[in-house]
Tab-separated table of C-alpha atoms in Angstrom:
chain	number	residue	atom	x	y	z
A	1	UNK	CA	158.865	159.006	168.025
A	2	UNK	CA	158.997	158.659	164.239
A	3	UNK	CA	155.298	159.547	164.071
A	4	UNK	CA	155.962	162.705	166.101
A	5	UNK	CA	158.859	163.584	163.801
A	6	UNK	CA	156.541	163.103	160.816
A	7	UNK	CA	153.928	165.391	162.348
A	8	UNK	CA	156.626	167.972	163.077
A	9	UNK	CA	157.762	167.955	159.461
A	10	UNK	CA	154.243	168.096	158.085
A	11	UNK	CA	152.743	170.637	160.457
A	12	UNK	CA	155.602	172.924	161.524
A	13	UNK	CA	154.981	175.445	158.753
A	14	UNK	CA	151.239	175.518	159.333
A	15	UNK	CA	151.592	176.049	163.106
A	16	UNK	CA	154.105	178.877	162.667
A	17	UNK	CA	152.049	180.511	159.924
A	18	UNK	CA	148.834	180.508	161.967
A	19	UNK	CA	150.603	181.863	165.065
A	20	UNK	CA	152.300	184.632	163.090
A	21	UNK	CA	148.953	185.606	161.592
A	22	UNK	CA	147.278	185.628	165.022
A	23	UNK	CA	150.023	187.295	167.075
A	24	UNK	CA	152.061	189.161	164.456
A	25	UNK	CA	155.265	188.260	166.315
A	26	UNK	CA	157.814	185.897	164.774
A	27	UNK	CA	159.814	185.164	167.918
A	28	UNK	CA	156.667	184.569	169.959
A	29	UNK	CA	155.342	182.212	167.279
A	30	UNK	CA	158.573	180.196	167.141
A	31	UNK	CA	158.859	179.961	170.928
A	32	UNK	CA	155.218	178.938	171.374
A	33	UNK	CA	155.429	176.359	168.586
A	34	UNK	CA	158.593	174.905	170.088
A	35	UNK	CA	156.852	174.595	173.463
A	36	UNK	CA	153.847	172.903	171.868
A	37	UNK	CA	156.034	170.373	170.046
A	38	UNK	CA	157.929	169.701	173.293
A	39	UNK	CA	154.642	169.028	175.126
A	40	UNK	CA	153.566	166.734	172.283
A	41	UNK	CA	156.843	164.800	172.471
A	42	UNK	CA	156.201	164.293	176.186
A	43	UNK	CA	152.515	163.320	176.042
A	44	UNK	CA	151.839	161.653	172.712
A	45	UNK	CA	153.985	158.533	173.239
A	46	UNK	CA	151.756	157.664	176.239
A	47	UNK	CA	148.420	159.156	175.160
A	48	UNK	CA	148.641	158.505	171.439
A	49	UNK	CA	148.246	161.025	168.630
A	50	UNK	CA	145.168	163.294	168.924
A	51	UNK	CA	142.543	163.095	166.140
A	52	UNK	CA	143.846	166.362	164.694
A	53	UNK	CA	147.562	166.749	165.505
A	54	UNK	CA	147.781	170.118	163.737
A	55	UNK	CA	144.758	171.476	165.601
A	56	UNK	CA	146.143	170.190	168.904
A	57	UNK	CA	149.514	171.824	168.265
A	58	UNK	CA	148.014	175.144	167.186
A	59	UNK	CA	145.687	175.279	170.203
A	60	UNK	CA	148.471	174.354	172.620
A	61	UNK	CA	150.909	176.833	171.079
A	62	UNK	CA	148.269	179.571	170.998
A	63	UNK	CA	147.463	179.038	174.701
A	64	UNK	CA	151.157	179.056	175.608
A	65	UNK	CA	151.628	182.300	173.706
A	66	UNK	CA	148.616	183.913	175.404
A	67	UNK	CA	149.883	182.801	178.832
A	68	UNK	CA	153.259	184.386	178.076
A	69	UNK	CA	151.649	187.598	176.874
A	70	UNK	CA	149.469	187.810	179.977
A	71	UNK	CA	152.508	187.423	182.209
A	72	UNK	CA	154.318	190.142	180.321
A	73	UNK	CA	151.219	192.392	180.252
A	74	UNK	CA	151.596	192.750	184.003
A	75	UNK	CA	154.400	195.111	183.109
A	76	UNK	CA	151.867	197.266	181.198
A	77	UNK	CA	153.671	196.723	177.919
A	78	UNK	CA	151.526	198.364	175.255
A	79	UNK	CA	152.899	196.060	172.591
A	80	UNK	CA	151.885	193.024	174.611
A	81	UNK	CA	148.417	194.441	175.259
A	82	UNK	CA	147.983	195.062	171.551
A	83	UNK	CA	149.102	191.523	170.715
A	84	UNK	CA	146.651	190.067	173.245
A	85	UNK	CA	143.836	192.109	171.750
A	86	UNK	CA	144.810	190.955	168.253
A	87	UNK	CA	144.950	187.335	169.409
A	88	UNK	CA	141.292	187.496	170.434
A	89	UNK	CA	140.229	188.776	167.039
A	90	UNK	CA	139.259	186.489	164.215
A	91	UNK	CA	140.619	187.456	160.795
A	92	UNK	CA	137.756	188.660	158.641
A	93	UNK	CA	139.403	190.921	156.127
A	94	UNK	CA	139.812	189.476	152.657
A	95	UNK	CA	143.413	189.181	151.475
A	96	UNK	CA	144.765	188.096	148.082
A	97	UNK	CA	146.758	185.172	149.555
A	98	UNK	CA	144.280	182.902	151.280
A	99	UNK	CA	146.626	180.233	152.623
A	100	UNK	CA	148.385	181.013	155.897
A	101	UNK	CA	151.635	179.414	154.795
A	102	UNK	CA	151.717	181.208	151.467
A	103	UNK	CA	150.932	184.417	153.333
A	104	UNK	CA	153.967	183.828	155.536
A	105	UNK	CA	156.188	183.027	152.533
A	106	UNK	CA	155.293	186.330	150.879
A	107	UNK	CA	155.776	188.144	154.170
A	108	UNK	CA	159.244	186.669	154.713
A	109	UNK	CA	160.144	187.589	151.132
A	110	UNK	CA	160.057	191.301	151.921
A	111	UNK	CA	162.269	193.405	149.586
A	112	UNK	CA	164.149	194.831	152.581
A	113	UNK	CA	165.790	191.414	153.045
A	114	UNK	CA	168.486	190.080	150.723
A	115	UNK	CA	167.349	187.208	148.500
A	116	UNK	CA	169.427	184.475	150.231
A	117	UNK	CA	168.125	185.670	153.597
A	118	UNK	CA	164.494	185.601	152.430
A	119	UNK	CA	164.924	182.054	151.191
A	120	UNK	CA	166.719	180.859	154.321
A	121	UNK	CA	164.219	182.457	156.700
A	122	UNK	CA	161.231	181.009	154.887
A	123	UNK	CA	162.804	177.568	154.754
A	124	UNK	CA	163.292	177.753	158.517
A	125	UNK	CA	159.749	178.877	159.249
A	126	UNK	CA	157.693	177.135	156.579
A	127	UNK	CA	159.667	174.002	155.883
A	128	UNK	CA	160.752	173.410	159.459
A	129	UNK	CA	164.304	172.765	158.243
A	130	UNK	CA	167.107	173.019	160.758
A	131	UNK	CA	169.872	175.566	160.345
A	132	UNK	CA	172.248	172.744	159.377
A	133	UNK	CA	169.882	171.496	156.649
A	134	UNK	CA	169.473	174.978	155.184
A	135	UNK	CA	173.243	175.514	155.280
A	136	UNK	CA	173.771	172.323	153.274
A	137	UNK	CA	171.105	173.389	150.772
A	138	UNK	CA	173.025	176.662	150.244
A	139	UNK	CA	176.462	174.982	150.275
A	140	UNK	CA	177.637	177.265	153.104
A	141	UNK	CA	178.959	176.469	156.601
A	142	UNK	CA	176.334	176.130	159.348
A	143	UNK	CA	177.658	179.126	161.389
A	144	UNK	CA	177.319	181.316	158.287
A	145	UNK	CA	173.689	180.311	157.860
A	146	UNK	CA	172.997	180.804	161.578
A	147	UNK	CA	174.326	184.358	161.329
A	148	UNK	CA	172.111	185.041	158.300
A	149	UNK	CA	169.012	183.926	160.173
A	150	UNK	CA	169.854	186.049	163.210
A	151	UNK	CA	170.503	189.077	161.011
A	152	UNK	CA	167.192	188.508	159.208
A	153	UNK	CA	165.219	188.512	162.444
A	154	UNK	CA	167.105	191.566	163.690
A	155	UNK	CA	166.398	193.442	160.478
A	156	UNK	CA	162.709	192.517	160.599
A	157	UNK	CA	162.516	193.808	164.157
A	158	UNK	CA	164.539	196.988	163.621
A	159	UNK	CA	162.829	197.882	160.338
A	160	UNK	CA	159.387	197.023	161.787
A	161	UNK	CA	158.602	194.900	158.742
A	162	UNK	CA	154.932	193.945	159.154
A	163	UNK	CA	153.764	190.334	158.967
A	164	UNK	CA	151.062	190.865	156.411
A	165	UNK	CA	150.204	189.992	152.880
A	166	UNK	CA	151.622	192.600	150.497
A	167	UNK	CA	149.179	194.522	148.325
A	168	UNK	CA	148.294	192.587	145.177
A	169	UNK	CA	150.289	194.899	142.830
A	170	UNK	CA	153.476	194.047	144.801
A	171	UNK	CA	153.030	190.269	144.643
A	172	UNK	CA	154.926	189.707	141.348
A	173	UNK	CA	158.013	191.493	142.764
A	174	UNK	CA	158.158	188.955	145.580
A	175	UNK	CA	157.779	186.044	143.193
A	176	UNK	CA	161.443	185.284	142.485
A	177	UNK	CA	162.295	184.559	146.115
A	178	UNK	CA	159.033	182.673	146.656
A	179	UNK	CA	159.809	180.349	143.738
A	180	UNK	CA	163.350	179.827	145.047
A	181	UNK	CA	161.946	178.921	148.453
A	182	UNK	CA	159.526	176.349	147.091
A	183	UNK	CA	162.166	174.757	144.852
A	184	UNK	CA	164.704	174.516	147.662
A	185	UNK	CA	162.113	172.853	149.892
A	186	UNK	CA	161.340	170.414	147.079
A	187	UNK	CA	165.032	169.689	146.458
A	188	UNK	CA	165.670	169.075	150.139
A	189	UNK	CA	162.824	166.555	150.016
A	190	UNK	CA	163.866	164.881	146.768
A	191	UNK	CA	167.507	164.481	147.827
A	192	UNK	CA	167.704	164.816	151.589
A	193	UNK	CA	170.925	166.565	152.606
A	194	UNK	CA	171.303	164.194	155.558
A	195	UNK	CA	169.679	161.234	157.250
A	196	UNK	CA	169.145	157.598	156.308
A	197	UNK	CA	166.610	158.075	153.474
A	198	UNK	CA	167.284	159.535	150.057
A	199	UNK	CA	163.803	161.069	149.708
A	200	UNK	CA	161.657	162.965	152.218
A	201	UNK	CA	158.169	162.635	150.781
A	202	UNK	CA	156.672	165.143	153.239
A	203	UNK	CA	158.829	168.008	151.993
A	204	UNK	CA	158.223	167.139	148.326
A	205	UNK	CA	154.467	166.976	148.901
A	206	UNK	CA	154.470	170.265	150.803
A	207	UNK	CA	156.457	172.071	148.103
A	208	UNK	CA	154.098	170.765	145.397
A	209	UNK	CA	151.052	171.711	147.479
A	210	UNK	CA	152.322	175.256	147.909
A	211	UNK	CA	153.256	175.476	144.224
A	212	UNK	CA	149.729	174.403	143.240
A	213	UNK	CA	148.278	177.097	145.487
A	214	UNK	CA	150.652	179.667	144.001
A	215	UNK	CA	149.754	178.596	140.443
A	216	UNK	CA	146.078	179.002	141.308
A	217	UNK	CA	146.748	182.423	142.814
A	218	UNK	CA	148.909	183.700	139.948
A	219	UNK	CA	147.766	181.895	136.756
A	220	UNK	CA	149.292	184.580	134.534
A	221	UNK	CA	152.875	183.937	135.705
A	222	UNK	CA	154.574	181.368	133.399
A	223	UNK	CA	157.460	180.762	135.800
A	224	UNK	CA	154.980	179.627	138.460
A	225	UNK	CA	153.529	177.143	135.976
A	226	UNK	CA	157.090	176.150	135.027
A	227	UNK	CA	158.088	175.474	138.610
A	228	UNK	CA	154.990	173.365	139.230
A	229	UNK	CA	155.681	171.393	136.030
A	230	UNK	CA	159.318	170.913	137.065
A	231	UNK	CA	158.365	169.531	140.472
A	232	UNK	CA	155.702	167.203	139.040
A	233	UNK	CA	158.020	165.770	136.375
A	234	UNK	CA	160.850	165.169	138.859
A	235	UNK	CA	158.454	163.688	141.437
A	236	UNK	CA	157.035	161.323	138.801
A	237	UNK	CA	160.308	159.360	138.913
A	238	UNK	CA	160.384	159.009	142.707
A	239	UNK	CA	158.866	155.470	142.761
A	240	UNK	CA	161.754	154.183	140.613
A	241	UNK	CA	164.480	156.223	142.274
A	242	UNK	CA	165.260	153.861	145.133
A	243	UNK	CA	165.680	150.082	145.289
A	244	UNK	CA	163.871	147.870	147.790
A	245	UNK	CA	166.722	148.354	150.287
A	246	UNK	CA	166.495	152.158	149.946
A	247	UNK	CA	169.641	152.532	147.848
A	248	UNK	CA	169.537	155.102	145.009
A	249	UNK	CA	168.865	153.982	141.431
A	250	UNK	CA	170.429	156.210	138.769
A	251	UNK	CA	168.197	157.611	136.034
A	252	UNK	CA	169.690	155.363	133.344
A	253	UNK	CA	168.983	152.263	135.451
A	254	UNK	CA	165.422	153.107	136.536
A	255	UNK	CA	162.411	150.950	135.643
A	256	UNK	CA	160.350	153.462	133.673
A	257	UNK	CA	157.229	151.333	134.238
A	258	UNK	CA	157.316	152.582	137.833
A	259	UNK	CA	157.163	156.257	136.860
A	260	UNK	CA	153.924	158.041	137.789
A	261	UNK	CA	152.232	158.611	134.430
A	262	UNK	CA	149.579	160.966	135.818
A	263	UNK	CA	152.265	163.347	137.151
A	264	UNK	CA	154.141	163.125	133.819
A	265	UNK	CA	150.968	163.939	131.869
A	266	UNK	CA	150.190	166.928	134.109
A	267	UNK	CA	153.774	168.180	133.976
A	268	UNK	CA	154.051	167.823	130.198
A	269	UNK	CA	150.721	169.619	129.768
A	270	UNK	CA	152.027	172.539	131.830
A	271	UNK	CA	155.253	172.612	129.764
A	272	UNK	CA	153.228	172.770	126.535
A	273	UNK	CA	151.282	175.681	128.026
A	274	UNK	CA	154.561	177.466	128.836
A	275	UNK	CA	155.886	176.893	125.294
A	276	UNK	CA	152.684	178.393	123.886
A	277	UNK	CA	153.265	181.564	125.943
A	278	UNK	CA	156.861	181.861	124.579
A	279	UNK	CA	158.087	183.725	127.671
A	280	UNK	CA	160.964	181.398	128.688
A	281	UNK	CA	162.478	181.462	132.129
A	282	UNK	CA	164.786	179.211	134.162
A	283	UNK	CA	162.068	177.086	135.770
A	284	UNK	CA	160.276	176.566	132.469
A	285	UNK	CA	163.525	175.455	130.794
A	286	UNK	CA	164.313	173.042	133.630
A	287	UNK	CA	160.789	171.682	133.292
A	288	UNK	CA	161.371	171.200	129.552
A	289	UNK	CA	164.602	169.295	130.292
A	290	UNK	CA	162.713	166.963	132.592
A	291	UNK	CA	159.894	166.612	130.053
A	292	UNK	CA	162.495	165.303	127.564
A	293	UNK	CA	163.758	162.830	130.189
A	294	UNK	CA	160.197	161.607	130.735
A	295	UNK	CA	160.002	160.326	127.135
A	296	UNK	CA	162.804	157.719	126.889
A	297	UNK	CA	165.092	157.160	125.117
A	298	UNK	CA	166.406	160.588	126.100
A	299	UNK	CA	167.291	162.972	123.279
A	300	UNK	CA	170.618	164.134	124.778
A	301	UNK	CA	171.299	166.690	122.038
A	302	UNK	CA	168.032	168.401	122.916
A	303	UNK	CA	169.020	168.283	126.591
A	304	UNK	CA	172.360	170.002	125.830
A	305	UNK	CA	170.557	172.672	123.790
A	306	UNK	CA	168.148	173.320	126.656
A	307	UNK	CA	171.042	173.598	129.124
A	308	UNK	CA	172.623	176.158	126.781
A	309	UNK	CA	169.428	178.229	127.133
A	310	UNK	CA	169.355	177.683	130.888
A	311	UNK	CA	172.925	178.971	131.275
A	312	UNK	CA	171.803	182.290	129.746
A	313	UNK	CA	169.332	182.736	132.615
A	314	UNK	CA	171.298	180.941	135.340
A	315	UNK	CA	175.057	180.980	134.632
A	316	UNK	CA	176.051	178.974	137.714
A	317	UNK	CA	178.668	176.237	138.128
A	318	UNK	CA	175.962	173.757	139.184
A	319	UNK	CA	174.033	174.285	135.924
A	320	UNK	CA	177.316	173.948	133.993
A	321	UNK	CA	178.006	170.684	135.827
A	322	UNK	CA	174.602	169.313	134.817
A	323	UNK	CA	175.221	170.397	131.220
A	324	UNK	CA	178.548	168.545	131.266
A	325	UNK	CA	176.710	165.337	132.242
A	326	UNK	CA	174.564	165.720	129.108
A	327	UNK	CA	177.647	166.525	127.019
A	328	UNK	CA	179.167	163.213	128.142
A	329	UNK	CA	176.259	161.395	126.490
A	330	UNK	CA	176.679	163.333	123.214
A	331	UNK	CA	180.442	163.882	122.863
A	332	UNK	CA	181.868	161.344	125.319
A	333	UNK	CA	183.385	161.469	128.836
A	334	UNK	CA	186.640	163.166	127.801
A	335	UNK	CA	184.815	166.224	126.446
A	336	UNK	CA	182.661	166.362	129.575
A	337	UNK	CA	185.657	166.022	131.917
A	338	UNK	CA	187.348	168.994	130.256
A	339	UNK	CA	184.247	171.073	131.039
A	340	UNK	CA	183.968	169.782	134.605
A	341	UNK	CA	187.621	170.544	135.376
A	342	UNK	CA	186.979	174.212	134.572
A	343	UNK	CA	184.393	174.472	137.371
A	344	UNK	CA	185.041	175.673	140.912
A	345	UNK	CA	182.866	173.507	143.172
A	346	UNK	CA	185.353	171.987	145.642
A	347	UNK	CA	182.784	171.657	148.461
A	348	UNK	CA	179.978	170.141	146.337
A	349	UNK	CA	179.977	166.355	146.638
A	350	UNK	CA	178.212	165.844	143.293
A	351	UNK	CA	181.027	167.697	141.517
A	352	UNK	CA	183.502	165.086	142.723
A	353	UNK	CA	180.997	162.262	142.076
A	354	UNK	CA	180.566	163.368	138.461
A	355	UNK	CA	184.351	163.678	138.013
A	356	UNK	CA	184.786	160.208	139.480
A	357	UNK	CA	182.256	158.704	137.089
A	358	UNK	CA	183.825	160.387	134.048
A	359	UNK	CA	187.328	159.279	135.101
A	360	UNK	CA	186.012	155.736	135.629
A	361	UNK	CA	184.532	155.727	132.120
A	362	UNK	CA	187.930	156.860	130.790
A	363	UNK	CA	189.576	153.960	132.658
A	364	UNK	CA	191.604	156.383	134.811
A	365	UNK	CA	190.901	154.294	137.897
A	366	UNK	CA	193.360	155.750	140.479
A	367	UNK	CA	192.122	159.278	139.739
A	368	UNK	CA	188.507	158.052	139.887
A	369	UNK	CA	189.076	156.507	143.309
A	370	UNK	CA	190.609	159.770	144.531
A	371	UNK	CA	187.557	161.693	143.291
A	372	UNK	CA	185.187	159.194	144.937
A	373	UNK	CA	187.055	159.688	148.217
A	374	UNK	CA	186.554	163.453	147.975
A	375	UNK	CA	182.842	162.980	147.287
A	376	UNK	CA	182.535	160.564	150.212
A	377	UNK	CA	184.188	163.094	152.517
A	378	UNK	CA	181.492	165.656	151.688
A	379	UNK	CA	178.261	163.664	151.246
A	380	UNK	CA	175.824	163.715	154.199
A	381	UNK	CA	173.030	161.434	152.984
A	382	UNK	CA	173.497	157.779	153.956
A	383	UNK	CA	171.905	156.362	150.781
A	384	UNK	CA	174.075	158.506	148.530
A	385	UNK	CA	177.139	157.576	150.579
A	386	UNK	CA	176.430	153.857	150.100
A	387	UNK	CA	176.055	154.348	146.333
A	388	UNK	CA	179.370	156.220	146.128
A	389	UNK	CA	181.114	153.644	148.317
A	390	UNK	CA	179.973	150.771	146.088
A	391	UNK	CA	181.177	152.629	142.986
A	392	UNK	CA	184.520	153.329	144.641
A	393	UNK	CA	184.982	149.695	145.613
A	394	UNK	CA	184.332	148.486	142.058
A	395	UNK	CA	185.275	151.355	139.706
A	396	UNK	CA	185.577	149.051	136.685
A	397	UNK	CA	181.942	147.868	136.949
């Protein structure tokens, strides 16, 4: 079953993207893909995985979709007849986005949809994330996210938004949401919002793969290069981020010998290229922050200065929280706690975890324990929960 779950995570986006390209119908693609995965879950445990799981799933889903269209065509539905005709055609027209999944990302990022809706819809279709996972990534309740997804599909249907690659001159306008999508997929992989493991390698790899394709497609966009650099530099620390038992290892405690030097070299090279362009943006600045971390000992004053720049582009409480962590290393935990207590992030477990750590360092143990309890009440990932529980049990360590 774990192997089937792995295939689902790895291939869900590809199956949906191919079906949307072939049939031009989002609901049909999702339904057919769901049926194909259900058939796989029934057959594969007994028959074993096929040589090409993705090809098997796409073929099965495509046949299920055609069967459904044929049944509905009996009602002489012109739309169904058109979809059947399209399904028999092979795509031959050249389009600027050559990858099916990137094509679907750009299509979902249509300007008629609000930015949060574009991101959520693409995460659902491309990343295969559940509504609950996307809700946690956005820090909103699951029913709220479910309503957003329903509204997105309704708007696509009512506005007759076509599932096609936008003309090349329009591609840069769609870029902001596309970058947000890829980074959210990566973040969900690097710190899973739920489940037993801290890291989901499949999502990280998929986000990096798509970012590489995007960087190849749009080499003149520095923020694309910045995002790719950011992902590579963060991913370089993944081998040192968990202990043998799967528990998280904080950055300060990591064995730097385990860091992936090839990813660091590639990421730092991209950052140098961004600096040479001198067109800073939020992803480039975050990449620069991680480039500083990749050359220990960390220059915390430089990190604070970079966060000051980042706040100009992205003045969010989460960025301010991360800046406060750097301030703690420069000016001490009391200065950082004063900054943290000005933030309004009551439902963000890392806010309470950071407060707890600062209070612990100030020897305010009862308050630290209270903050750990609040973090524990909100955290969904088992590995993070274990780390917080150990810190709560021994706050003077």
